[in-house]
Amino acid sequence: MTVRTLPVNAGIVTQETGYNCGPATTQNAIWAKTQRVVPESQLARELGTTVNGTDSIAYLDRALGNHLGIDHLTQWVLNDPPTPAQVNDFWGRLVRSVNAGYAVAMNWIAPPNNYPRGVGGSRSPSYGGGTVYHYTLAAGYDDAHRWVFVADSGFQPKTYWITVEQCMSLIAGKGYTYPNLPTGLKVTDVTGFTSAFMSAIGSDAKDVLAQIAGRWPQLGGRTVAEAVAELMKR
């Protein structure tokens, strides 16, 4: 069982205006990785935030990429409810991000019948006033229960746990932004395995593998191993 949470700065987690949840979430994500405070007003300018809020989670991926030095990707979840595969994809990206020290920014739609419900003894946040459109931060995980640790700039308490299923039901209709981390798989890893495998098998199979290991015009002159490694970087 692993429970891992990133740092949350109690002094900055709260958004400075009623419409600054996008800049505040970005600010909290930067702090979680670097313990560096970027003024919320500066981030609001970068995100194009107005009294109507921040138009798109895609603006957060650009800002986070600039401040954290690693590209961020936005995953849209436009269907509601999300599929089990989408839930699992989010969970895998969250765990991988947090393990590397990065949080995941989320855009939520929370109708009154689906306000966030705290689990694991954490208090439910004080959402109210109809459907809430809001940016929040996933800053940790509990893999035994598949719970998500949320830093919430707009409501008390500022941190709480919810299930990954409810978390994704809140993202449905919007999206989330996560760091584009390298996979760690290198072409040499794949080709090295292929060479070792070929030395242990018979000549007929070697002929087949020799063709696979060759350079294919259909793959832009790359080997199968090189093409697979390139795909896994994306």
JSON list of C-alpha atoms in Angstrom, two decimals:
[
{"chain": "A", "resi": 1, "resn": "MET", "atom": "CA", "xyz": [0.00, 0.00, 0.00]},
{"chain": "A", "resi": 2, "resn": "THR", "atom": "CA", "xyz": [1.34, 3.43, -0.99]},
{"chain": "A", "resi": 3, "resn": "VAL", "atom": "CA", "xyz": [0.02, 6.80, 0.11]},
{"chain": "A", "resi": 4, "resn": "ARG", "atom": "CA", "xyz": [1.86, 9.72, -1.45]},
{"chain": "A", "resi": 5, "resn": "THR", "atom": "CA", "xyz": [1.02, 13.42, -1.34]},
{"chain": "A", "resi": 6, "resn": "LEU", "atom": "CA", "xyz": [2.85, 16.43, -2.71]},
{"chain": "A", "resi": 7, "resn": "PRO", "atom": "CA", "xyz": [3.48, 19.62, -0.70]},
{"chain": "A", "resi": 8, "resn": "VAL", "atom": "CA", "xyz": [0.57, 22.04, -0.41]},
{"chain": "A", "resi": 9, "resn": "ASN", "atom": "CA", "xyz": [1.30, 25.58, 0.77]},
{"chain": "A", "resi": 10, "resn": "ALA", "atom": "CA", "xyz": [-1.46, 26.58, 3.18]},
{"chain": "A", "resi": 11, "resn": "GLY", "atom": "CA", "xyz": [-0.52, 30.24, 2.70]},
{"chain": "A", "resi": 12, "resn": "ILE", "atom": "CA", "xyz": [-1.21, 30.34, -1.04]},
{"chain": "A", "resi": 13, "resn": "VAL", "atom": "CA", "xyz": [-3.69, 27.54, -1.73]},
{"chain": "A", "resi": 14, "resn": "THR", "atom": "CA", "xyz": [-6.72, 29.86, -1.53]},
{"chain": "A", "resi": 15, "resn": "GLN", "atom": "CA", "xyz": [-7.62, 31.75, -4.70]},
{"chain": "A", "resi": 16, "resn": "GLU", "atom": "CA", "xyz": [-7.51, 35.53, -4.42]},
{"chain": "A", "resi": 17, "resn": "THR", "atom": "CA", "xyz": [-10.75, 36.23, -6.30]},
{"chain": "A", "resi": 18, "resn": "GLY", "atom": "CA", "xyz": [-13.94, 34.32, -6.94]},
{"chain": "A", "resi": 19, "resn": "TYR", "atom": "CA", "xyz": [-12.86, 33.67, -10.53]},
{"chain": "A", "resi": 20, "resn": "ASN", "atom": "CA", "xyz": [-9.17, 32.85, -10.04]},
{"chain": "A", "resi": 21, "resn": "CYS", "atom": "CA", "xyz": [-9.40, 29.09, -9.54]},
{"chain": "A", "resi": 22, "resn": "GLY", "atom": "CA", "xyz": [-7.42, 28.52, -12.76]},
{"chain": "A", "resi": 23, "resn": "PRO", "atom": "CA", "xyz": [-4.46, 30.71, -11.73]},
{"chain": "A", "resi": 24, "resn": "ALA", "atom": "CA", "xyz": [-4.61, 29.38, -8.16]},
{"chain": "A", "resi": 25, "resn": "THR", "atom": "CA", "xyz": [-4.56, 25.78, -9.34]},
{"chain": "A", "resi": 26, "resn": "THR", "atom": "CA", "xyz": [-1.58, 26.58, -11.57]},
{"chain": "A", "resi": 27, "resn": "GLN", "atom": "CA", "xyz": [0.16, 28.33, -8.68]},
{"chain": "A", "resi": 28, "resn": "ASN", "atom": "CA", "xyz": [-0.42, 25.34, -6.41]},
{"chain": "A", "resi": 29, "resn": "ALA", "atom": "CA", "xyz": [0.89, 22.93, -9.07]},
{"chain": "A", "resi": 30, "resn": "ILE", "atom": "CA", "xyz": [4.08, 24.97, -9.45]},
{"chain": "A", "resi": 31, "resn": "TRP", "atom": "CA", "xyz": [4.55, 25.05, -5.68]},
{"chain": "A", "resi": 32, "resn": "ALA", "atom": "CA", "xyz": [3.97, 21.30, -5.35]},
{"chain": "A", "resi": 33, "resn": "LYS", "atom": "CA", "xyz": [6.97, 20.64, -7.60]},
{"chain": "A", "resi": 34, "resn": "THR", "atom": "CA", "xyz": [9.33, 23.53, -6.88]},
{"chain": "A", "resi": 35, "resn": "GLN", "atom": "CA", "xyz": [8.24, 25.18, -3.60]},
{"chain": "A", "resi": 36, "resn": "ARG", "atom": "CA", "xyz": [8.41, 28.42, -5.56]},
{"chain": "A", "resi": 37, "resn": "VAL", "atom": "CA", "xyz": [5.63, 31.02, -5.41]},
{"chain": "A", "resi": 38, "resn": "VAL", "atom": "CA", "xyz": [4.58, 32.58, -8.70]},
{"chain": "A", "resi": 39, "resn": "PRO", "atom": "CA", "xyz": [2.12, 35.43, -8.06]},
{"chain": "A", "resi": 40, "resn": "GLU", "atom": "CA", "xyz": [-1.46, 34.53, -8.83]},
{"chain": "A", "resi": 41, "resn": "SER", "atom": "CA", "xyz": [-1.93, 37.85, -10.64]},
{"chain": "A", "resi": 42, "resn": "GLN", "atom": "CA", "xyz": [0.94, 36.99, -13.01]},
{"chain": "A", "resi": 43, "resn": "LEU", "atom": "CA", "xyz": [-0.54, 33.57, -13.73]},
{"chain": "A", "resi": 44, "resn": "ALA", "atom": "CA", "xyz": [-3.96, 35.16, -14.33]},
{"chain": "A", "resi": 45, "resn": "ARG", "atom": "CA", "xyz": [-2.39, 37.29, -17.06]},
{"chain": "A", "resi": 46, "resn": "GLU", "atom": "CA", "xyz": [-0.66, 34.27, -18.59]},
{"chain": "A", "resi": 47, "resn": "LEU", "atom": "CA", "xyz": [-3.91, 32.30, -18.61]},
{"chain": "A", "resi": 48, "resn": "GLY", "atom": "CA", "xyz": [-6.04, 35.15, -19.93]},
{"chain": "A", "resi": 49, "resn": "THR", "atom": "CA", "xyz": [-8.27, 34.90, -16.83]},
{"chain": "A", "resi": 50, "resn": "THR", "atom": "CA", "xyz": [-11.12, 37.42, -16.58]},
{"chain": "A", "resi": 51, "resn": "VAL", "atom": "CA", "xyz": [-14.07, 37.92, -14.25]},
{"chain": "A", "resi": 52, "resn": "ASN", "atom": "CA", "xyz": [-15.64, 35.08, -16.22]},
{"chain": "A", "resi": 53, "resn": "GLY", "atom": "CA", "xyz": [-12.82, 32.71, -15.22]},
{"chain": "A", "resi": 54, "resn": "THR", "atom": "CA", "xyz": [-10.25, 30.82, -17.31]},
{"chain": "A", "resi": 55, "resn": "ASP", "atom": "CA", "xyz": [-11.59, 29.64, -20.64]},
{"chain": "A", "resi": 56, "resn": "SER", "atom": "CA", "xyz": [-9.86, 26.28, -20.97]},
{"chain": "A", "resi": 57, "resn": "ILE", "atom": "CA", "xyz": [-7.73, 23.75, -19.10]},
{"chain": "A", "resi": 58, "resn": "ALA", "atom": "CA", "xyz": [-5.51, 23.79, -22.22]},
{"chain": "A", "resi": 59, "resn": "TYR", "atom": "CA", "xyz": [-4.26, 27.21, -21.12]},
{"chain": "A", "resi": 60, "resn": "LEU", "atom": "CA", "xyz": [-2.98, 25.60, -17.92]},
{"chain": "A", "resi": 61, "resn": "ASP", "atom": "CA", "xyz": [-0.87, 23.06, -19.79]},
{"chain": "A", "resi": 62, "resn": "ARG", "atom": "CA", "xyz": [1.05, 25.84, -21.54]},
{"chain": "A", "resi": 63, "resn": "ALA", "atom": "CA", "xyz": [1.64, 27.78, -18.33]},
{"chain": "A", "resi": 64, "resn": "LEU", "atom": "CA", "xyz": [2.72, 24.69, -16.40]},
{"chain": "A", "resi": 65, "resn": "GLY", "atom": "CA", "xyz": [5.05, 23.68, -19.21]},
{"chain": "A", "resi": 66, "resn": "ASN", "atom": "CA", "xyz": [6.67, 27.10, -19.17]},
{"chain": "A", "resi": 67, "resn": "HIS", "atom": "CA", "xyz": [7.13, 27.25, -15.40]},
{"chain": "A", "resi": 68, "resn": "LEU", "atom": "CA", "xyz": [8.07, 23.63, -14.76]},
{"chain": "A", "resi": 69, "resn": "GLY", "atom": "CA", "xyz": [10.22, 23.04, -17.81]},
{"chain": "A", "resi": 70, "resn": "ILE", "atom": "CA", "xyz": [8.35, 19.96, -19.00]},
{"chain": "A", "resi": 71, "resn": "ASP", "atom": "CA", "xyz": [5.57, 19.75, -21.57]},
{"chain": "A", "resi": 72, "resn": "HIS", "atom": "CA", "xyz": [2.10, 19.17, -20.17]},
{"chain": "A", "resi": 73, "resn": "LEU", "atom": "CA", "xyz": [-0.70, 17.47, -22.09]},
{"chain": "A", "resi": 74, "resn": "THR", "atom": "CA", "xyz": [-4.43, 18.03, -21.82]},
{"chain": "A", "resi": 75, "resn": "GLN", "atom": "CA", "xyz": [-6.70, 15.00, -21.87]},
{"chain": "A", "resi": 76, "resn": "TRP", "atom": "CA", "xyz": [-10.31, 15.80, -22.69]},
{"chain": "A", "resi": 77, "resn": "VAL", "atom": "CA", "xyz": [-13.06, 13.67, -21.14]},
{"chain": "A", "resi": 78, "resn": "LEU", "atom": "CA", "xyz": [-16.09, 14.84, -23.05]},
{"chain": "A", "resi": 79, "resn": "ASN", "atom": "CA", "xyz": [-18.33, 11.83, -22.44]},
{"chain": "A", "resi": 80, "resn": "ASP", "atom": "CA", "xyz": [-20.34, 11.47, -19.23]},
{"chain": "A", "resi": 81, "resn": "PRO", "atom": "CA", "xyz": [-20.05, 9.10, -17.52]},
{"chain": "A", "resi": 82, "resn": "PRO", "atom": "CA", "xyz": [-16.39, 8.37, -18.25]},
{"chain": "A", "resi": 83, "resn": "THR", "atom": "CA", "xyz": [-15.51, 4.83, -19.24]},
{"chain": "A", "resi": 84, "resn": "PRO", "atom": "CA", "xyz": [-13.58, 2.47, -16.94]},
{"chain": "A", "resi": 85, "resn": "ALA", "atom": "CA", "xyz": [-10.65, 2.78, -19.36]},
{"chain": "A", "resi": 86, "resn": "GLN", "atom": "CA", "xyz": [-10.65, 6.57, -18.98]},
{"chain": "A", "resi": 87, "resn": "VAL", "atom": "CA", "xyz": [-10.72, 6.21, -15.19]},
{"chain": "A", "resi": 88, "resn": "ASN", "atom": "CA", "xyz": [-7.78, 3.81, -15.32]},
{"chain": "A", "resi": 89, "resn": "ASP", "atom": "CA", "xyz": [-5.85, 6.10, -17.68]},
{"chain": "A", "resi": 90, "resn": "PHE", "atom": "CA", "xyz": [-6.33, 9.03, -15.31]},
{"chain": "A", "resi": 91, "resn": "TRP", "atom": "CA", "xyz": [-5.28, 6.93, -12.32]},
{"chain": "A", "resi": 92, "resn": "GLY", "atom": "CA", "xyz": [-2.12, 5.72, -14.06]},
{"chain": "A", "resi": 93, "resn": "ARG", "atom": "CA", "xyz": [-1.17, 9.25, -15.10]},
{"chain": "A", "resi": 94, "resn": "LEU", "atom": "CA", "xyz": [-1.83, 10.59, -11.61]},
{"chain": "A", "resi": 95, "resn": "VAL", "atom": "CA", "xyz": [0.34, 7.94, -9.93]},
{"chain": "A", "resi": 96, "resn": "ARG", "atom": "CA", "xyz": [3.14, 8.41, -12.42]},
{"chain": "A", "resi": 97, "resn": "SER", "atom": "CA", "xyz": [2.99, 12.21, -12.12]},
{"chain": "A", "resi": 98, "resn": "VAL", "atom": "CA", "xyz": [2.95, 12.28, -8.33]},
{"chain": "A", "resi": 99, "resn": "ASN", "atom": "CA", "xyz": [5.79, 9.77, -8.15]},
{"chain": "A", "resi": 100, "resn": "ALA", "atom": "CA", "xyz": [7.83, 12.19, -10.25]},
{"chain": "A", "resi": 101, "resn": "GLY", "atom": "CA", "xyz": [6.83, 15.17, -8.08]},
{"chain": "A", "resi": 102, "resn": "TYR", "atom": "CA", "xyz": [4.17, 16.68, -10.33]},
{"chain": "A", "resi": 103, "resn": "ALA", "atom": "CA", "xyz": [0.50, 17.35, -9.61]},
{"chain": "A", "resi": 104, "resn": "VAL", "atom": "CA", "xyz": [-2.36, 16.99, -12.12]},
{"chain": "A", "resi": 105, "resn": "ALA", "atom": "CA", "xyz": [-4.59, 19.99, -12.82]},
{"chain": "A", "resi": 106, "resn": "MET", "atom": "CA", "xyz": [-8.29, 19.25, -13.29]},
{"chain": "A", "resi": 107, "resn": "ASN", "atom": "CA", "xyz": [-11.33, 21.11, -14.61]},
{"chain": "A", "resi": 108, "resn": "TRP", "atom": "CA", "xyz": [-14.52, 20.05, -12.82]},
{"chain": "A", "resi": 109, "resn": "ILE", "atom": "CA", "xyz": [-18.25, 20.35, -13.33]},
{"chain": "A", "resi": 110, "resn": "ALA", "atom": "CA", "xyz": [-19.94, 19.67, -9.99]},
{"chain": "A", "resi": 111, "resn": "PRO", "atom": "CA", "xyz": [-23.76, 19.65, -9.98]},
{"chain": "A", "resi": 112, "resn": "PRO", "atom": "CA", "xyz": [-25.49, 19.64, -6.57]},
{"chain": "A", "resi": 113, "resn": "ASN", "atom": "CA", "xyz": [-26.07, 15.87, -6.74]},
{"chain": "A", "resi": 114, "resn": "ASN", "atom": "CA", "xyz": [-22.36, 15.27, -7.30]},
{"chain": "A", "resi": 115, "resn": "TYR", "atom": "CA", "xyz": [-20.52, 17.68, -5.02]},
{"chain": "A", "resi": 116, "resn": "PRO", "atom": "CA", "xyz": [-17.17, 16.18, -3.92]},
{"chain": "A", "resi": 117, "resn": "ARG", "atom": "CA", "xyz": [-17.58, 13.75, -1.02]},
{"chain": "A", "resi": 118, "resn": "GLY", "atom": "CA", "xyz": [-14.64, 13.40, 1.34]},
{"chain": "A", "resi": 119, "resn": "VAL", "atom": "CA", "xyz": [-13.45, 9.86, 2.10]},
{"chain": "A", "resi": 120, "resn": "GLY", "atom": "CA", "xyz": [-10.97, 8.36, 4.54]},
{"chain": "A", "resi": 121, "resn": "GLY", "atom": "CA", "xyz": [-12.08, 10.63, 7.35]},
{"chain": "A", "resi": 122, "resn": "SER", "atom": "CA", "xyz": [-11.57, 13.84, 5.35]},
{"chain": "A", "resi": 123, "resn": "ARG", "atom": "CA", "xyz": [-14.33, 16.43, 5.42]},
{"chain": "A", "resi": 124, "resn": "SER", "atom": "CA", "xyz": [-16.39, 17.10, 2.29]},
{"chain": "A", "resi": 125, "resn": "PRO", "atom": "CA", "xyz": [-15.74, 20.57, 0.87]},
{"chain": "A", "resi": 126, "resn": "SER", "atom": "CA", "xyz": [-18.43, 23.22, 1.28]},
{"chain": "A", "resi": 127, "resn": "TYR", "atom": "CA", "xyz": [-19.67, 23.41, -2.32]},
{"chain": "A", "resi": 128, "resn": "GLY", "atom": "CA", "xyz": [-22.99, 25.18, -2.83]},
{"chain": "A", "resi": 129, "resn": "GLY", "atom": "CA", "xyz": [-25.00, 27.58, -4.97]},
{"chain": "A", "resi": 130, "resn": "GLY", "atom": "CA", "xyz": [-25.89, 25.27, -7.85]},
{"chain": "A", "resi": 131, "resn": "THR", "atom": "CA", "xyz": [-23.58, 23.70, -10.40]},
{"chain": "A", "resi": 132, "resn": "VAL", "atom": "CA", "xyz": [-19.95, 24.60, -9.69]},
{"chain": "A", "resi": 133, "resn": "TYR", "atom": "CA", "xyz": [-17.48, 25.02, -12.55]},
{"chain": "A", "resi": 134, "resn": "HIS", "atom": "CA", "xyz": [-14.05, 24.85, -11.00]},
{"chain": "A", "resi": 135, "resn": "TYR", "atom": "CA", "xyz": [-10.34, 24.11, -11.40]},
{"chain": "A", "resi": 136, "resn": "THR", "atom": "CA", "xyz": [-8.71, 21.91, -8.76]},
{"chain": "A", "resi": 137, "resn": "LEU", "atom": "CA", "xyz": [-5.46, 20.03, -8.26]},
{"chain": "A", "resi": 138, "resn": "ALA", "atom": "CA", "xyz": [-4.87, 16.30, -7.80]},
{"chain": "A", "resi": 139, "resn": "ALA", "atom": "CA", "xyz": [-1.80, 16.30, -5.55]},
{"chain": "A", "resi": 140, "resn": "GLY", "atom": "CA", "xyz": [-1.58, 12.76, -4.24]},
{"chain": "A", "resi": 141, "resn": "TYR", "atom": "CA", "xyz": [-2.95, 9.24, -4.22]},
{"chain": "A", "resi": 142, "resn": "ASP", "atom": "CA", "xyz": [-3.75, 6.27, -2.00]},
{"chain": "A", "resi": 143, "resn": "ASP", "atom": "CA", "xyz": [-3.32, 3.17, -4.14]},
{"chain": "A", "resi": 144, "resn": "ALA", "atom": "CA", "xyz": [-4.92, 0.75, -1.68]},
{"chain": "A", "resi": 145, "resn": "HIS", "atom": "CA", "xyz": [-8.27, 2.56, -1.94]},
{"chain": "A", "resi": 146, "resn": "ARG", "atom": "CA", "xyz": [-7.76, 4.40, -5.25]},
{"chain": "A", "resi": 147, "resn": "TRP", "atom": "CA", "xyz": [-8.34, 7.73, -3.55]},
{"chain": "A", "resi": 148, "resn": "VAL", "atom": "CA", "xyz": [-7.23, 11.09, -4.95]},
{"chain": "A", "resi": 149, "resn": "PHE", "atom": "CA", "xyz": [-5.79, 13.84, -2.73]},
{"chain": "A", "resi": 150, "resn": "VAL", "atom": "CA", "xyz": [-7.27, 17.19, -3.82]},
{"chain": "A", "resi": 151, "resn": "ALA", "atom": "CA", "xyz": [-5.98, 20.71, -3.19]},
{"chain": "A", "resi": 152, "resn": "ASP", "atom": "CA", "xyz": [-8.99, 22.98, -3.68]},
{"chain": "A", "resi": 153, "resn": "SER", "atom": "CA", "xyz": [-8.47, 26.74, -3.89]},
{"chain": "A", "resi": 154, "resn": "GLY", "atom": "CA", "xyz": [-12.13, 27.68, -3.66]},
{"chain": "A", "resi": 155, "resn": "PHE", "atom": "CA", "xyz": [-13.73, 25.82, -0.76]},
{"chain": "A", "resi": 156, "resn": "GLN", "atom": "CA", "xyz": [-13.08, 24.69, 2.79]},
{"chain": "A", "resi": 157, "resn": "PRO", "atom": "CA", "xyz": [-11.40, 22.45, 3.63]},
{"chain": "A", "resi": 158, "resn": "LYS", "atom": "CA", "xyz": [-8.59, 23.21, 1.21]},
{"chain": "A", "resi": 159, "resn": "THR", "atom": "CA", "xyz": [-7.44, 19.58, 1.05]},
{"chain": "A", "resi": 160, "resn": "TYR", "atom": "CA", "xyz": [-9.44, 16.35, 1.12]},
{"chain": "A", "resi": 161, "resn": "TRP", "atom": "CA", "xyz": [-9.60, 12.88, -0.39]},
{"chain": "A", "resi": 162, "resn": "ILE", "atom": "CA", "xyz": [-12.17, 11.61, -2.90]},
{"chain": "A", "resi": 163, "resn": "THR", "atom": "CA", "xyz": [-12.51, 8.38, -4.86]},
{"chain": "A", "resi": 164, "resn": "VAL", "atom": "CA", "xyz": [-10.97, 8.25, -8.32]},
{"chain": "A", "resi": 165, "resn": "GLU", "atom": "CA", "xyz": [-14.39, 7.33, -9.71]},
{"chain": "A", "resi": 166, "resn": "GLN", "atom": "CA", "xyz": [-16.00, 10.48, -8.35]},
{"chain": "A", "resi": 167, "resn": "CYS", "atom": "CA", "xyz": [-13.00, 12.53, -9.37]},
{"chain": "A", "resi": 168, "resn": "MET", "atom": "CA", "xyz": [-13.40, 11.40, -12.97]},
{"chain": "A", "resi": 169, "resn": "SER", "atom": "CA", "xyz": [-17.17, 11.95, -12.85]},
{"chain": "A", "resi": 170, "resn": "LEU", "atom": "CA", "xyz": [-16.39, 15.59, -11.96]},
{"chain": "A", "resi": 171, "resn": "ILE", "atom": "CA", "xyz": [-13.88, 15.90, -14.82]},
{"chain": "A", "resi": 172, "resn": "ALA", "atom": "CA", "xyz": [-16.43, 14.49, -17.30]},
{"chain": "A", "resi": 173, "resn": "GLY", "atom": "CA", "xyz": [-17.36, 17.19, -19.81]},
{"chain": "A", "resi": 174, "resn": "LYS", "atom": "CA", "xyz": [-14.02, 18.97, -19.34]},
{"chain": "A", "resi": 175, "resn": "GLY", "atom": "CA", "xyz": [-10.48, 17.63, -18.98]},
{"chain": "A", "resi": 176, "resn": "TYR", "atom": "CA", "xyz": [-7.24, 17.41, -17.02]},
{"chain": "A", "resi": 177, "resn": "THR", "atom": "CA", "xyz": [-3.61, 18.36, -17.59]},
{"chain": "A", "resi": 178, "resn": "TYR", "atom": "CA", "xyz": [-0.63, 16.17, -16.71]},
{"chain": "A", "resi": 179, "resn": "PRO", "atom": "CA", "xyz": [3.14, 16.25, -17.34]},
{"chain": "A", "resi": 180, "resn": "ASN", "atom": "CA", "xyz": [4.43, 14.49, -20.44]},
{"chain": "A", "resi": 181, "resn": "LEU", "atom": "CA", "xyz": [7.00, 12.38, -18.61]},
{"chain": "A", "resi": 182, "resn": "PRO", "atom": "CA", "xyz": [9.55, 10.28, -20.50]},
{"chain": "A", "resi": 183, "resn": "THR", "atom": "CA", "xyz": [8.79, 6.59, -20.40]},
{"chain": "A", "resi": 184, "resn": "GLY", "atom": "CA", "xyz": [12.36, 5.56, -19.58]},
{"chain": "A", "resi": 185, "resn": "LEU", "atom": "CA", "xyz": [12.30, 3.00, -22.42]},
{"chain": "A", "resi": 186, "resn": "LYS", "atom": "CA", "xyz": [15.26, 3.44, -24.77]},
{"chain": "A", "resi": 187, "resn": "VAL", "atom": "CA", "xyz": [15.80, 1.90, -28.20]},
{"chain": "A", "resi": 188, "resn": "THR", "atom": "CA", "xyz": [18.92, 0.17, -26.84]},
{"chain": "A", "resi": 189, "resn": "ASP", "atom": "CA", "xyz": [16.77, -1.58, -24.25]},
{"chain": "A", "resi": 190, "resn": "VAL", "atom": "CA", "xyz": [14.54, -3.07, -26.94]},
{"chain": "A", "resi": 191, "resn": "THR", "atom": "CA", "xyz": [17.26, -3.92, -29.44]},
{"chain": "A", "resi": 192, "resn": "GLY", "atom": "CA", "xyz": [19.47, -5.35, -26.71]},
{"chain": "A", "resi": 193, "resn": "PHE", "atom": "CA", "xyz": [16.69, -7.69, -25.68]},
{"chain": "A", "resi": 194, "resn": "THR", "atom": "CA", "xyz": [16.16, -8.70, -29.33]},
{"chain": "A", "resi": 195, "resn": "SER", "atom": "CA", "xyz": [19.84, -9.56, -29.78]},
{"chain": "A", "resi": 196, "resn": "ALA", "atom": "CA", "xyz": [19.92, -11.66, -26.62]},
{"chain": "A", "resi": 197, "resn": "PHE", "atom": "CA", "xyz": [16.73, -13.44, -27.62]},
{"chain": "A", "resi": 198, "resn": "MET", "atom": "CA", "xyz": [18.02, -14.25, -31.11]},
{"chain": "A", "resi": 199, "resn": "SER", "atom": "CA", "xyz": [21.15, -15.87, -29.68]},
{"chain": "A", "resi": 200, "resn": "ALA", "atom": "CA", "xyz": [19.00, -18.27, -27.69]},
{"chain": "A", "resi": 201, "resn": "ILE", "atom": "CA", "xyz": [16.70, -19.49, -30.51]},
{"chain": "A", "resi": 202, "resn": "GLY", "atom": "CA", "xyz": [17.04, -21.58, -33.67]},
{"chain": "A", "resi": 203, "resn": "SER", "atom": "CA", "xyz": [17.99, -20.45, -37.15]},
{"chain": "A", "resi": 204, "resn": "ASP", "atom": "CA", "xyz": [14.45, -20.44, -38.62]},
{"chain": "A", "resi": 205, "resn": "ALA", "atom": "CA", "xyz": [13.20, -18.11, -35.93]},
{"chain": "A", "resi": 206, "resn": "LYS", "atom": "CA", "xyz": [16.36, -16.03, -36.36]},
{"chain": "A", "resi": 207, "resn": "ASP", "atom": "CA", "xyz": [15.47, -15.47, -40.00]},
{"chain": "A", "resi": 208, "resn": "VAL", "atom": "CA", "xyz": [12.04, -14.16, -39.01]},
{"chain": "A", "resi": 209, "resn": "LEU", "atom": "CA", "xyz": [13.47, -11.91, -36.32]},
{"chain": "A", "resi": 210, "resn": "ALA", "atom": "CA", "xyz": [16.15, -10.68, -38.69]},
{"chain": "A", "resi": 211, "resn": "GLN", "atom": "CA", "xyz": [13.38, -9.38, -40.95]},
{"chain": "A", "resi": 212, "resn": "ILE", "atom": "CA", "xyz": [11.63, -7.74, -38.00]},
{"chain": "A", "resi": 213, "resn": "ALA", "atom": "CA", "xyz": [14.91, -6.16, -36.87]},
{"chain": "A", "resi": 214, "resn": "GLY", "atom": "CA", "xyz": [15.54, -4.73, -40.35]},
{"chain": "A", "resi": 215, "resn": "ARG", "atom": "CA", "xyz": [14.72, -1.18, -41.39]},
{"chain": "A", "resi": 216, "resn": "TRP", "atom": "CA", "xyz": [11.24, -0.82, -42.86]},
{"chain": "A", "resi": 217, "resn": "PRO", "atom": "CA", "xyz": [10.28, 1.86, -45.42]},
{"chain": "A", "resi": 218, "resn": "GLN", "atom": "CA", "xyz": [6.75, 1.80, -44.00]},
{"chain": "A", "resi": 219, "resn": "LEU", "atom": "CA", "xyz": [8.22, 2.95, -40.66]},
{"chain": "A", "resi": 220, "resn": "GLY", "atom": "CA", "xyz": [10.27, 5.76, -42.15]},
{"chain": "A", "resi": 221, "resn": "GLY", "atom": "CA", "xyz": [13.42, 3.67, -42.35]},
{"chain": "A", "resi": 222, "resn": "ARG", "atom": "CA", "xyz": [13.27, 2.67, -38.68]},
{"chain": "A", "resi": 223, "resn": "THR", "atom": "CA", "xyz": [13.37, -0.79, -37.17]},
{"chain": "A", "resi": 224, "resn": "VAL", "atom": "CA", "xyz": [10.27, -2.16, -35.43]},
{"chain": "A", "resi": 225, "resn": "ALA", "atom": "CA", "xyz": [12.04, -1.69, -32.10]},
{"chain": "A", "resi": 226, "resn": "GLU", "atom": "CA", "xyz": [12.82, 1.96, -32.90]},
{"chain": "A", "resi": 227, "resn": "ALA", "atom": "CA", "xyz": [9.23, 2.62, -34.00]},
{"chain": "A", "resi": 228, "resn": "VAL", "atom": "CA", "xyz": [7.79, 1.03, -30.85]},
{"chain": "A", "resi": 229, "resn": "ALA", "atom": "CA", "xyz": [10.16, 3.01, -28.64]},
{"chain": "A", "resi": 230, "resn": "GLU", "atom": "CA", "xyz": [9.15, 6.23, -30.42]},
{"chain": "A", "resi": 231, "resn": "LEU", "atom": "CA", "xyz": [5.45, 5.51, -29.92]},
{"chain": "A", "resi": 232, "resn": "MET", "atom": "CA", "xyz": [5.98, 4.89, -26.21]},
{"chain": "A", "resi": 233, "resn": "LYS", "atom": "CA", "xyz": [7.52, 8.33, -25.80]},
{"chain": "A", "resi": 234, "resn": "ARG", "atom": "CA", "xyz": [4.24, 9.98, -26.81]}
]
